[in-house]
Coordinates of C-alpha atoms and ligand atoms in Angstrom, one line a residue:
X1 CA 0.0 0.0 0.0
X2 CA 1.3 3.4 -0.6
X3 CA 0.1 7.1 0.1
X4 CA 1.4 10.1 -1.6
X5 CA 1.3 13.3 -1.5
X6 CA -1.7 14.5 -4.4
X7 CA 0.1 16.4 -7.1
X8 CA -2.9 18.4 -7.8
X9 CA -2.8 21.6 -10.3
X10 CA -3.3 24.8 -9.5
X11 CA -6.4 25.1 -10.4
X12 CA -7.7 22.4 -8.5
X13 CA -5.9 23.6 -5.3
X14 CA -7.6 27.3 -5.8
X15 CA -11.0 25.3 -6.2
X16 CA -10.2 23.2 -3.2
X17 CA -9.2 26.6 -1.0
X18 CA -12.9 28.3 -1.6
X19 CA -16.0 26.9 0.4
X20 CA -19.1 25.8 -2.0
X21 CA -22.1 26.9 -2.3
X22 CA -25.3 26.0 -4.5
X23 CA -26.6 26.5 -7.7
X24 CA -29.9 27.8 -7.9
X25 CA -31.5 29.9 -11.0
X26 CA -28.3 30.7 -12.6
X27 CA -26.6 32.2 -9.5
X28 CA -23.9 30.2 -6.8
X29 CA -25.5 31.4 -3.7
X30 CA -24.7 30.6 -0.1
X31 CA -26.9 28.0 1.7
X32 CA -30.2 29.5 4.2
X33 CA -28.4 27.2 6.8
X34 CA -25.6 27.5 8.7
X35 CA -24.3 24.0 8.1
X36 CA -21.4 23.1 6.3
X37 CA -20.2 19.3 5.4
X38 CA -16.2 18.3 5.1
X39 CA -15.4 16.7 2.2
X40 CA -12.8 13.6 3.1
X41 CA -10.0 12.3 0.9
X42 CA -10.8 8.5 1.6
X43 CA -7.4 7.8 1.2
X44 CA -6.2 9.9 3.7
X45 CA -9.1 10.9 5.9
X46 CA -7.8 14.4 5.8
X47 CA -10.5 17.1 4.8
X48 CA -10.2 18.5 1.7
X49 CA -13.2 21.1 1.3
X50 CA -15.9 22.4 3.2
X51 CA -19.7 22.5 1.3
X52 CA -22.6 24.2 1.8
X53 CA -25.5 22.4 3.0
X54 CA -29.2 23.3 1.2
X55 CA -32.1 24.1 3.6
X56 CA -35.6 23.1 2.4
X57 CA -36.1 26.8 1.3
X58 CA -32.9 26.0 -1.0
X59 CA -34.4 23.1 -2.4
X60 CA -37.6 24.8 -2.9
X61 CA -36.3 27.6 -4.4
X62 CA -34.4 25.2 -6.8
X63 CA -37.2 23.2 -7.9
X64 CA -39.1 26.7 -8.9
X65 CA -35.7 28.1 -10.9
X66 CA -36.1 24.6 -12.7
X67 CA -40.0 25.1 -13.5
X68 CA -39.9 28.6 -13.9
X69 CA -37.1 27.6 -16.7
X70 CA -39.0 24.5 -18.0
X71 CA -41.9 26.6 -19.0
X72 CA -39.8 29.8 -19.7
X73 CA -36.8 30.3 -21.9
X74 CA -35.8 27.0 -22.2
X75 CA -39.5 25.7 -23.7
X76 CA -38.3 28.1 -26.8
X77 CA -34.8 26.7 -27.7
X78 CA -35.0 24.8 -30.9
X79 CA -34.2 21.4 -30.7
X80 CA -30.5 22.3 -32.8
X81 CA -29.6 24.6 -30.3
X82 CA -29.9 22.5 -27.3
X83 CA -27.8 20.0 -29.2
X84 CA -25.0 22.7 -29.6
X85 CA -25.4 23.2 -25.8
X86 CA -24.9 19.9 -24.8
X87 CA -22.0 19.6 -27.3
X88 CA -20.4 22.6 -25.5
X89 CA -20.7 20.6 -22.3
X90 CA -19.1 17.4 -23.9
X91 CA -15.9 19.6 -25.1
X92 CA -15.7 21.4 -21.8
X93 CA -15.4 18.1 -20.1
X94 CA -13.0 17.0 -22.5
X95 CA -11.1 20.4 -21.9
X96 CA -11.2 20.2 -18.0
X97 CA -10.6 16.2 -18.2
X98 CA -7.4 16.3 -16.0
X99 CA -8.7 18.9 -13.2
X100 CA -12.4 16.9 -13.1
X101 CA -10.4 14.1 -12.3
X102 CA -8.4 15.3 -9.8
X103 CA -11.6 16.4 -7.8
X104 CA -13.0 12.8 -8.3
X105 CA -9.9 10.6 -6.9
X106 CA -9.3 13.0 -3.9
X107 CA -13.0 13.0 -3.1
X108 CA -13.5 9.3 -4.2
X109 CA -10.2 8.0 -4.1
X110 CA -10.1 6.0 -7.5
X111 CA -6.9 6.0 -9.2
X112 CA -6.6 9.4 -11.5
X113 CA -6.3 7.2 -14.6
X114 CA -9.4 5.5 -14.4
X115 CA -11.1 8.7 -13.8
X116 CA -9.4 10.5 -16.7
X117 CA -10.4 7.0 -18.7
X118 CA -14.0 7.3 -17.3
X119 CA -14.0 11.0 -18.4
X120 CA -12.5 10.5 -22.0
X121 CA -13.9 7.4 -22.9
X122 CA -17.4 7.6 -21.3
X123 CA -18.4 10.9 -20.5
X124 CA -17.6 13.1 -23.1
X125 CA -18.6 10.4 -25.7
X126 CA -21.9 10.0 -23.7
X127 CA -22.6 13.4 -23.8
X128 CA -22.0 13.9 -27.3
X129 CA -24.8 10.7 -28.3
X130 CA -27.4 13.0 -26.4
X131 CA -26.2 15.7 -28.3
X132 CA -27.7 14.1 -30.9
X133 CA -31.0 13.4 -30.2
X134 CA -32.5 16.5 -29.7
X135 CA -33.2 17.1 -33.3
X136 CA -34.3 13.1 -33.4
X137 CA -36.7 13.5 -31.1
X138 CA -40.4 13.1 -33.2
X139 CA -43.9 11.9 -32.7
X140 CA -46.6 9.9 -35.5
X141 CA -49.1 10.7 -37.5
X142 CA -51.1 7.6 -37.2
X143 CA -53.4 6.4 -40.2
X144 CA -56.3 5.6 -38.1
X145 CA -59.9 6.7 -38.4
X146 CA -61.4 6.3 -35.0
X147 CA -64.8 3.9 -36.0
X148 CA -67.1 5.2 -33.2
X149 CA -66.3 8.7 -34.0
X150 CA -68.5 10.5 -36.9
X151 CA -67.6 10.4 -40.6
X152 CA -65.2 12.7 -42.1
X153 CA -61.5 13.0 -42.1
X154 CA -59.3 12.9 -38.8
X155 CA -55.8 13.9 -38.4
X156 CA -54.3 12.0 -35.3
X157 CA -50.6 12.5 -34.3
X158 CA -48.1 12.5 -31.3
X159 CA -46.0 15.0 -29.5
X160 CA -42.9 14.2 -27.7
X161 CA -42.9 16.6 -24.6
X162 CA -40.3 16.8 -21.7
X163 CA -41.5 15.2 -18.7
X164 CA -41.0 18.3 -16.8
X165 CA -38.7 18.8 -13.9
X166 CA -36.4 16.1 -12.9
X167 CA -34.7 15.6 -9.3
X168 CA -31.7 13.8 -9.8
X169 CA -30.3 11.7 -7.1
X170 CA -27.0 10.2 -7.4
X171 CA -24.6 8.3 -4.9
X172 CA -20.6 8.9 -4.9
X173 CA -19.0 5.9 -6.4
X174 CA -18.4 7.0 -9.8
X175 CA -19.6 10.9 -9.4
X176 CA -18.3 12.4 -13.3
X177 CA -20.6 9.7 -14.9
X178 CA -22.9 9.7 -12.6
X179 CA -23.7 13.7 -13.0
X180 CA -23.5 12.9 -16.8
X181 CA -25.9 10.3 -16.6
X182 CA -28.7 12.2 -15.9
X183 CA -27.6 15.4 -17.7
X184 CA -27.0 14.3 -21.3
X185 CA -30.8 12.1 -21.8
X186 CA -32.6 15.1 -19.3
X187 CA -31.7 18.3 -21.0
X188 CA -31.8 16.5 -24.5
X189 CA -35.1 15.7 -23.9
X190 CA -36.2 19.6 -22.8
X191 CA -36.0 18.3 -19.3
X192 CA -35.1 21.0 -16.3
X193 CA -33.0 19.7 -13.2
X194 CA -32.3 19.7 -9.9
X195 CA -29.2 17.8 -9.0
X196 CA -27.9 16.2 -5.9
X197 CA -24.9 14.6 -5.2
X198 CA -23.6 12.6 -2.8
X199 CA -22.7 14.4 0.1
X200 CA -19.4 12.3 0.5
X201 CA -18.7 13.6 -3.7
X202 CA -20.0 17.4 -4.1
X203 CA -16.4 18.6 -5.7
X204 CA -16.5 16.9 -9.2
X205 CA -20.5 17.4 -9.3
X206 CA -19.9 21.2 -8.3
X207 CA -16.9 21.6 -11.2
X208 CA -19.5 20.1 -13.9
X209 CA -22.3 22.5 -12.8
X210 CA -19.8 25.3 -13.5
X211 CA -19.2 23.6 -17.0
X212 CA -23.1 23.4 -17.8
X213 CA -23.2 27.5 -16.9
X214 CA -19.9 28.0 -19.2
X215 CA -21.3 26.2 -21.7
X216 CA -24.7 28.6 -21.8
X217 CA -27.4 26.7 -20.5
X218 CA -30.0 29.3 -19.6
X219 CA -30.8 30.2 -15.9
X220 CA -32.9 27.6 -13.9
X221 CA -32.3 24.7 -16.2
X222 CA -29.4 23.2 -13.9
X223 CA -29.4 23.7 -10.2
X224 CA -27.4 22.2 -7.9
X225 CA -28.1 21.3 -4.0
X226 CA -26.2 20.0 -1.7
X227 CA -26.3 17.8 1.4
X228 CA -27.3 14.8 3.0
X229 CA -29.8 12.3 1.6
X230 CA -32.1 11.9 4.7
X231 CA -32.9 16.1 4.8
X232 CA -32.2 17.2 1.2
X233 CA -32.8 14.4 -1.0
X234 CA -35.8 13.6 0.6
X235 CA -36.9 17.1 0.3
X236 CA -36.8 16.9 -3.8
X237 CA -38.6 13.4 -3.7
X238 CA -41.5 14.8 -1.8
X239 CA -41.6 18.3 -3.7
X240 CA -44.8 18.9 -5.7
X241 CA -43.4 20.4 -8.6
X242 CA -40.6 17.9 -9.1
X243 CA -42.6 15.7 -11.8
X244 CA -40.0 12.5 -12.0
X245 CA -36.9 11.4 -9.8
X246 CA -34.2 9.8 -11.6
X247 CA -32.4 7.9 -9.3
X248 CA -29.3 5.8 -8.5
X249 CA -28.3 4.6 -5.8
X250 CA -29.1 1.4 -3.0
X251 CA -31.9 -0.9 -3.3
X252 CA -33.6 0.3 0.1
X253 CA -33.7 3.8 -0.8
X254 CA -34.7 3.0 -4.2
X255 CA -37.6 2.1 -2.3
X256 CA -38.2 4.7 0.3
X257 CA -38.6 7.1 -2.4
X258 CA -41.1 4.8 -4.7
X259 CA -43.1 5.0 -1.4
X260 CA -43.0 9.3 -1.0
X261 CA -43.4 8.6 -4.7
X262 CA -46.5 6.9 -4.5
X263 CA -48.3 10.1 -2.6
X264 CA -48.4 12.2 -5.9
X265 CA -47.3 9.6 -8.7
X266 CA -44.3 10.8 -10.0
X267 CA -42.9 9.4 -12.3
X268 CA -39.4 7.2 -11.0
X269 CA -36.3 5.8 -12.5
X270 CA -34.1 3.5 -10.4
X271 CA -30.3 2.2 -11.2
X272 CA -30.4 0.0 -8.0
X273 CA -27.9 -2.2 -6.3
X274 CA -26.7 -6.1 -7.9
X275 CA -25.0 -9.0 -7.3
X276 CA -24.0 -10.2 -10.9
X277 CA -22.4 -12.9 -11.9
X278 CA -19.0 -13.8 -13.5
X279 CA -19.5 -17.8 -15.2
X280 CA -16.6 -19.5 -16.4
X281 CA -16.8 -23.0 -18.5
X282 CA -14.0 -25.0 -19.1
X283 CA -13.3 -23.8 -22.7
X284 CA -13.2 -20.4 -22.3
X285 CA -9.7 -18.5 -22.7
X286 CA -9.2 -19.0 -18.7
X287 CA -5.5 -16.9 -19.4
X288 CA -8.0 -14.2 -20.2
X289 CA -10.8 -15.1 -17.7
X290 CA -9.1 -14.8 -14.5
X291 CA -7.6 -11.2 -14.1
X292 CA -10.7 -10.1 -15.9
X293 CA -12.9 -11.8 -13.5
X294 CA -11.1 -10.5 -10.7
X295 CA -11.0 -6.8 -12.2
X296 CA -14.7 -6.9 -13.0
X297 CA -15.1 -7.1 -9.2
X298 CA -12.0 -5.1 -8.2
X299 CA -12.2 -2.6 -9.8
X300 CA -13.4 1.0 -8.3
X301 CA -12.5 -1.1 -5.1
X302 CA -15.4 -3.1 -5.4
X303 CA -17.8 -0.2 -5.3
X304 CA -19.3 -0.7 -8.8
X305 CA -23.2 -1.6 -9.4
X306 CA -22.4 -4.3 -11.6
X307 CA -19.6 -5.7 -10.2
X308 CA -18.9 -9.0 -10.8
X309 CA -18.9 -10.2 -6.9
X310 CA -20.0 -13.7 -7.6
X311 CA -17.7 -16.0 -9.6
X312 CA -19.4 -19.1 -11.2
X313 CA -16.5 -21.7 -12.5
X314 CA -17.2 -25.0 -13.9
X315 CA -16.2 -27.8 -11.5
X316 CA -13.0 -29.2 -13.4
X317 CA -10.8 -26.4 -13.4
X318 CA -12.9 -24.3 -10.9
X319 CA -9.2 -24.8 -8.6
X320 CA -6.9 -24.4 -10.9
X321 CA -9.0 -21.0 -12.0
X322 CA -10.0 -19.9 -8.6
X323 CA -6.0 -19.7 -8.0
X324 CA -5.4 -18.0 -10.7
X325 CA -7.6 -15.4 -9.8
X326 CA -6.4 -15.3 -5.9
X327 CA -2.5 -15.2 -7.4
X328 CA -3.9 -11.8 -9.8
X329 CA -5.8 -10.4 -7.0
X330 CA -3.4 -10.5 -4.6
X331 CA -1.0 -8.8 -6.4
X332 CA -3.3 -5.5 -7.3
X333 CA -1.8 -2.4 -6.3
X334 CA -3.5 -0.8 -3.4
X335 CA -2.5 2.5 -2.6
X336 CA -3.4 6.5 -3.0
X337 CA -5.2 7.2 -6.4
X338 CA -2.7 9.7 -7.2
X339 CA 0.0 7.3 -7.4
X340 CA 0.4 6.1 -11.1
X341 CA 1.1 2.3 -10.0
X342 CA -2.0 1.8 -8.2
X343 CA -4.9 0.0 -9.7
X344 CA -7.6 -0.3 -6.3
X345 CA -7.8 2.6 -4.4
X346 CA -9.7 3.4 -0.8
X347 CA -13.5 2.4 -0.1
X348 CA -15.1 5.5 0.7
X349 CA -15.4 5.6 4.4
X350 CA -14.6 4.3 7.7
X351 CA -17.9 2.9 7.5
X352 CA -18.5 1.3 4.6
X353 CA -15.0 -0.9 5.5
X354 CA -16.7 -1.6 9.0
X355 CA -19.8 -2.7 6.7
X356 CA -17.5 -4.6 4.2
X357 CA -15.2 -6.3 7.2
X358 CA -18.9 -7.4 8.7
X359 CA -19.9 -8.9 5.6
X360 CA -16.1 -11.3 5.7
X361 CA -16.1 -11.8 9.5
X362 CA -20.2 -13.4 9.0
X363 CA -18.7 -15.2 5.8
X364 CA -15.8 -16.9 7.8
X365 CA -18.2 -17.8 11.1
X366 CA -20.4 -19.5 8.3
X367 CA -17.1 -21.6 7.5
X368 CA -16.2 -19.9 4.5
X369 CA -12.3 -19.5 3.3
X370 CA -11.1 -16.3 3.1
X371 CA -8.3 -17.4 0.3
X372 CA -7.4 -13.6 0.2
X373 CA -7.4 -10.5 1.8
X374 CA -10.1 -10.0 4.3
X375 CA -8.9 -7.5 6.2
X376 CA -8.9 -3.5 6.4
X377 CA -5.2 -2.2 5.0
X378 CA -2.9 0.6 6.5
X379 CA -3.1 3.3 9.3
X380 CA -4.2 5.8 7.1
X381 CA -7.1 6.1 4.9
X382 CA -10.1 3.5 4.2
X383 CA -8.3 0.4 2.3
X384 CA -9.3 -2.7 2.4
X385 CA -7.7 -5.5 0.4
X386 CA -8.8 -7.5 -2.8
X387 CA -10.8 -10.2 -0.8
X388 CA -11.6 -13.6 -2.3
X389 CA -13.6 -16.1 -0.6
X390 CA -14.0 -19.5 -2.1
X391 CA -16.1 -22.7 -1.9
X392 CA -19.2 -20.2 -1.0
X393 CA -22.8 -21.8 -1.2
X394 CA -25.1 -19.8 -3.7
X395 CA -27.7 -19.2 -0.4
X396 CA -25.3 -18.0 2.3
X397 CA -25.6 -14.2 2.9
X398 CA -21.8 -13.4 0.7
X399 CA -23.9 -15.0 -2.4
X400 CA -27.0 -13.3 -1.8
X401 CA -26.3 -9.5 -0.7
X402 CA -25.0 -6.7 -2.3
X403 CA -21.5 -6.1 0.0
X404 CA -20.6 -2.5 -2.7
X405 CA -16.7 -3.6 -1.8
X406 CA -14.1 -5.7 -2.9
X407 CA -15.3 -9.2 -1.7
X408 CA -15.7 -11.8 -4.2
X409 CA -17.6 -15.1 -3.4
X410 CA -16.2 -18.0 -5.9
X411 CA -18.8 -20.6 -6.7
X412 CA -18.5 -24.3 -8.2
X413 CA -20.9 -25.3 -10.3
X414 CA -21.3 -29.4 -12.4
X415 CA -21.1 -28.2 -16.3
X416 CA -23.8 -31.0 -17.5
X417 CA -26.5 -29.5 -14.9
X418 CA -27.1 -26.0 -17.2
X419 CA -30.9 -25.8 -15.3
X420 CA -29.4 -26.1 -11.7
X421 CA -26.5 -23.4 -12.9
X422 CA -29.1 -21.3 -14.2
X423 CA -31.4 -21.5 -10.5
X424 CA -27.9 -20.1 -8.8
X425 CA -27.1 -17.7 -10.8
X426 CA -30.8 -16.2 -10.9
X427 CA -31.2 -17.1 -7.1
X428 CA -30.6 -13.5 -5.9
X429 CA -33.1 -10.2 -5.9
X430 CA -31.0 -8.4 -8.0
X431 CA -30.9 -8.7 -11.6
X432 CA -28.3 -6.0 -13.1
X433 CA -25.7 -7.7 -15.0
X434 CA -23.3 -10.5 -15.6
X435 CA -20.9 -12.3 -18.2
X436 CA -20.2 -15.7 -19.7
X437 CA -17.0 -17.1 -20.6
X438 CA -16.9 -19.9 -22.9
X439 CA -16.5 -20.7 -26.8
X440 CA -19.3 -22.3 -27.3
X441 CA -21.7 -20.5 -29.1
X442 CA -25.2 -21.7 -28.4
X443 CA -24.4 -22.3 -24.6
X444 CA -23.2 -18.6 -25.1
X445 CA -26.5 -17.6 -26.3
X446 CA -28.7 -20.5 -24.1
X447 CA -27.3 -18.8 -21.1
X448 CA -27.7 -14.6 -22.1
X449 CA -31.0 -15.8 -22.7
X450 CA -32.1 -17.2 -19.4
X451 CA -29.9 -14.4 -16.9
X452 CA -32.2 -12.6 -15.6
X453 CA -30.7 -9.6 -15.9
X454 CA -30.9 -6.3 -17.4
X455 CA -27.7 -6.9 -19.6
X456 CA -25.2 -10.1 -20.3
X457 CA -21.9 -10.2 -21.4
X458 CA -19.8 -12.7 -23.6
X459 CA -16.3 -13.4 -23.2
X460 CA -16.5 -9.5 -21.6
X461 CA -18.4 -8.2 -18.4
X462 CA -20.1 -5.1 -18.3
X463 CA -19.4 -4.0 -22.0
X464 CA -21.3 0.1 -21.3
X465 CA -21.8 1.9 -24.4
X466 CA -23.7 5.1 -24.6
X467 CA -26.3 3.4 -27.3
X468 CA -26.8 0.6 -25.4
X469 CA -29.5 -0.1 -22.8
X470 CA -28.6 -0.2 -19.4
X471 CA -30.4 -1.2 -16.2
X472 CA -31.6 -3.8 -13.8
X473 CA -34.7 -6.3 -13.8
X474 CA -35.8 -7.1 -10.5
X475 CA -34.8 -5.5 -7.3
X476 CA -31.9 -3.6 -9.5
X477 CA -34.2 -0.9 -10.5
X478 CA -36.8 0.4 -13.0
X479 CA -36.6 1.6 -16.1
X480 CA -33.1 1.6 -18.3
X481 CA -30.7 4.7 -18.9
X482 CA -27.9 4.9 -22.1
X483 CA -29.6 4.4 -26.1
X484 CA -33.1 5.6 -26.8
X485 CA -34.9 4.3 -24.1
X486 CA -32.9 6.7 -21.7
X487 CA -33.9 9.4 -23.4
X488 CA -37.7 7.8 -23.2
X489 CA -37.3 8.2 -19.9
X490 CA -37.7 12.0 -19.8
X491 CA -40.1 11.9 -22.5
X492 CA -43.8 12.0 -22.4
X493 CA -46.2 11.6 -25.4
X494 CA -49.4 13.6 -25.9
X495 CA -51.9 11.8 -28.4
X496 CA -53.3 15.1 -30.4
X497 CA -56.9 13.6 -32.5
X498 CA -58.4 16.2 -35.2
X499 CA -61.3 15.7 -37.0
X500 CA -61.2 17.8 -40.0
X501 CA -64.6 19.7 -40.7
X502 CA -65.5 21.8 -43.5
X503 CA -67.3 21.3 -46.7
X504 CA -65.8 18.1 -48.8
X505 CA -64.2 18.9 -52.0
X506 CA -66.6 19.8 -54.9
X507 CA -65.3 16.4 -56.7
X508 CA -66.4 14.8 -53.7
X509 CA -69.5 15.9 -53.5
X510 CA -70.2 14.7 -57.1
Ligands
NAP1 P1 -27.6 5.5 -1.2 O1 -27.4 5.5 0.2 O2 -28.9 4.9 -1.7 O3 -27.5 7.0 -1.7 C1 -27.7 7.4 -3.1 C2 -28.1 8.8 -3.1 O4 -29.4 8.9 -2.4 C3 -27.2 9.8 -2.3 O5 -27.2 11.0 -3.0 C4 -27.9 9.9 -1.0 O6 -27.6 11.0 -0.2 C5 -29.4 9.9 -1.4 N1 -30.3 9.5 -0.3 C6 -30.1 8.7 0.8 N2 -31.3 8.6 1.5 C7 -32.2 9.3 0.8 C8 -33.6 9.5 1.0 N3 -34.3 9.0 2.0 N4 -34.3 10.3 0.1 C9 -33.6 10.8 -1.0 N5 -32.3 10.6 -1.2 C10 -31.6 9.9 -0.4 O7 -26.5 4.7 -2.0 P2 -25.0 4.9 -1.8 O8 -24.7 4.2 -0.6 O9 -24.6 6.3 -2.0 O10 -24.5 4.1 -3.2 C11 -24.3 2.8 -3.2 C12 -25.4 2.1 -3.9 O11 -25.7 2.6 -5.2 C13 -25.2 0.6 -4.1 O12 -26.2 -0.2 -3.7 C14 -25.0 0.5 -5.7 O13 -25.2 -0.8 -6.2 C15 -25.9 1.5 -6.1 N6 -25.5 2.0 -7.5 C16 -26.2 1.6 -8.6 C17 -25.8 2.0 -9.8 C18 -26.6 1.5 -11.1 O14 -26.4 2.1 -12.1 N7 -27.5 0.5 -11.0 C19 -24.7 2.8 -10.0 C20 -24.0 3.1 -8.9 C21 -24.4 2.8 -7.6 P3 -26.3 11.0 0.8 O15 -25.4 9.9 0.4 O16 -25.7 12.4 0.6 O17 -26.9 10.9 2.1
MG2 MG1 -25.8 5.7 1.6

């Protein structure tokens, strides 16, 4: 394990030196309450910038920039020109890459390349797909005549309207694509938002908000609040003017707020928790298997929604593979994210490794083999090592719950029994993602058929595209973001039905 010293830029430190505030109707503004939050470096502890926290007169206020917005200057944009905003965005993220990323891996703690990766290769491309589809976005004329109706002509067609004002509520594993998630589909759509981070990751939220105002988005359509889930968060879900909560985060708040939703039927989008599984058969390229089944759970430490946490291998080489993937694992670099050799950085708190070290110490009560790691790393800072635990029965709790750390739970399954494979793998409440590994086609196919799960993988996991649907099936969520049904998501349609009256045409009327 190492720690260094961040070698931040200038920039960043003159960021980290003022205190934050919100962003509410085109203005940063001080919060109406006293309170402030520290922002931790996770690999250090150490504080690294002080927030503002928004009072419900804050998040009020927010929610009535973002309608006043909605129905104002932004409801007579064209279509082009919100493209050419959001494309704005994209290259303003692509400008600020390096300092964005800073802000992530001290407030996350994932190493600086894979959030410069994340930011190159996912955001900016993301951003640029939406970009896209504002000009895209049409309704039908439908060549019905309705039969009940009276004779005569009818014109019958469809409008594509924003769904209104969004609440977006995102948690701090991954916060660049996670802001950009619900950005690029929302404001293509001729959506109006009200963002709020994690309160563990304002910074690289707070940077992006002051890239949507560079970039010209007009007053009200981005605001930004700040501040815990419990007060704030829960203030947007039970606003009356927020008309749909997009949100991502764990399974049991997914559901809290589908039941404040209930009380005024907002629309809800959830990108929930998962358990998803990494399957490995005998024939597959096991060379290329085993550190990628190890880094599909590894990596951001673990803290990934579709990690791959359980690890399905065929019985005859599930030992000589389950090695494999202890020998890669152990070696991972853990250290500060600033350090170029590291590859796993910190969890995000002191007590999410206390929840992740409860999770091992029930596993190895139960009898289960720690055959690496297990144990909290270091004086300083929140690491906790690359843990795998092998010979784990698909119903123990390490098979069945979500741990959002690095703890893998290796499986053996019998290669002639495809049914009883299938019950294991499916055995869980989640439903979010997973991969198979093998050369044979049809099993390859068999198999992404009968996953439950909202997407499968072959020979890759977790293969994210902008273009291409992403979410979870069961308790992993509702609805699916990336690709046109992402952008659905913040769309309504509006059935329009004209009957054409008038005098028919002279020809017609013989
Ligand atoms: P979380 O506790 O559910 O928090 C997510 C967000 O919701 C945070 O902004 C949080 O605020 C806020 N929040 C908490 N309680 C709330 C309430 N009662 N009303 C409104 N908002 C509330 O999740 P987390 O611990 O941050 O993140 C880890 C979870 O996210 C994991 O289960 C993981 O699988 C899931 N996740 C899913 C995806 C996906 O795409 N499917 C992606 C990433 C993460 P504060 O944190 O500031 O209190
Ligand atoms: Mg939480």
């Amino acid at each position: 394990m190492t720690a260094t010293a961040p070698s931040i830029s200038d920039p960043t430190r003159s960021f980290l030196s003022r205190e934050h505030g919100l962003f509410i109707d085109g203005r940063w503004v001080g919060a109406g309450t006293s309170k402030r939050l520290s922002v931790l470096n996770p690999a250090t502890g150490d504080t690294v910038a002080i927030i503002h926290e928004a009072s419900a007169t804050d998040v009020d206020r927010a929610v009535k920039a973002a309608r006043r917005a909605l129905e104002g200057e932004w409801s007579q944009i064209g279509a082009q020109a919100r493209g050419e905003l959001l494309h704005r965005l994209a290259n303003l993220i692509e400008r600020d890459a390096q300092r964005l990323a800073e802000l992530e891996t001290l407030e996350n703690g994932m190493p600086l390349s894979l959030s410069l990766s994340t930011l190159r290769s996912f955001c900016v491309p993301f951003i640029r797909y939406y970009a896209g589809w504002p000009t895209k976005i049409v309704g039908d004329t439908l060549p019905v005549r309705p039969s009940w109706g009276p004779p005569g002509d009818w014109l019958i067609y469809t409008l594509r309207e924003p769904i209104g004002v969004v609440a977006a509520i995102i948690p701090w594993n991954a916060p660049c694509a996670m802001m950009v998630l619900k950005l690029a589909p929302a404001l293509a759509a001729g959506c109006t938002l009200v963002l709020k981070p994690a309160e563990l990751t304002p910074l690289a939220a707070t940077r992006i908000v002051q890239l949507a105002e560079e970039a010209g988005f007009p007053r009200g359509v981005v605001n930004l609040v700040q501040g815990v889930g419990e007060s704030v968060g829960r203030a947007l879900v039970r606003h009356p003017e927020v008309n749909k909560i997009a949100f991502t985060g764990s399974t049991e708040v997914g559901k809290a707020i589908v039941r404040e939703a209930a009380n005024d039927l907002k629309r809800v989008t959830l990108e929930l928790g998962g358990k998803s599984p990494f399957v490995v058969f005998p024939d597959a390229d096991l060379d290329e298997a085993a550190p990628a089944a190890a880094m599909a759970c590894f990596m951001f430490a673990g803290q990934a929604c579709m990690a791959g946490t359980r690890l399905f291998v065929a019985d005859p080489i599930y030992d000589r593979f389950v090695a494999k993937v202890v020998d890669f694992s152990a070696q991972l670099k853990l250290g500060d994210g600033f350090d170029p050799l590291t590859t796993i950085g910190p969890l995000i708190s002191a007590a999410q490794r206390s929840r992740v070290q409860g999770f091992v110490d029930r596993a190895k009560r139960q009898g289960i083999t720690v055959a690496c790691g297990g144990s909290a790393v270091g004086d300083q800072g929140f690491f906790y090592s690359p843990t795998v635990c092998v010979g784990v029965e698909p119903d123990t709790e390490l098979a069945q719950t979500e741990v959002f750390g690095p703890v893998m739970a290796a499986m053996r399954f019998d290669t002639d029994d495809e049914a009883a494979l299938v019950r294991a793998i499916n055995s869980t409440p989640y439903g979010l993602a997973g991969s198979v590994w093998t050369q044979n086609l049809s099993r390859a196919h068999r198999l992404a058929a009968r996953i439950d799960s909202g997407q499968v993988g072959v020979n890759f996991h977790a293969a994210i595209s902008p273009e291409t649907p992403f979410g979870g099936n069961k308790q992993s969520g509702w609805g699916r973001e990336y690709g046109s049904e992402g952008l659905d998501a913040y769309l309504k349609t509006k059935a329009v039905s004209v009957r054409i009256v008038g005098p028919a045409p002279a020809a017609a009327r013989g």
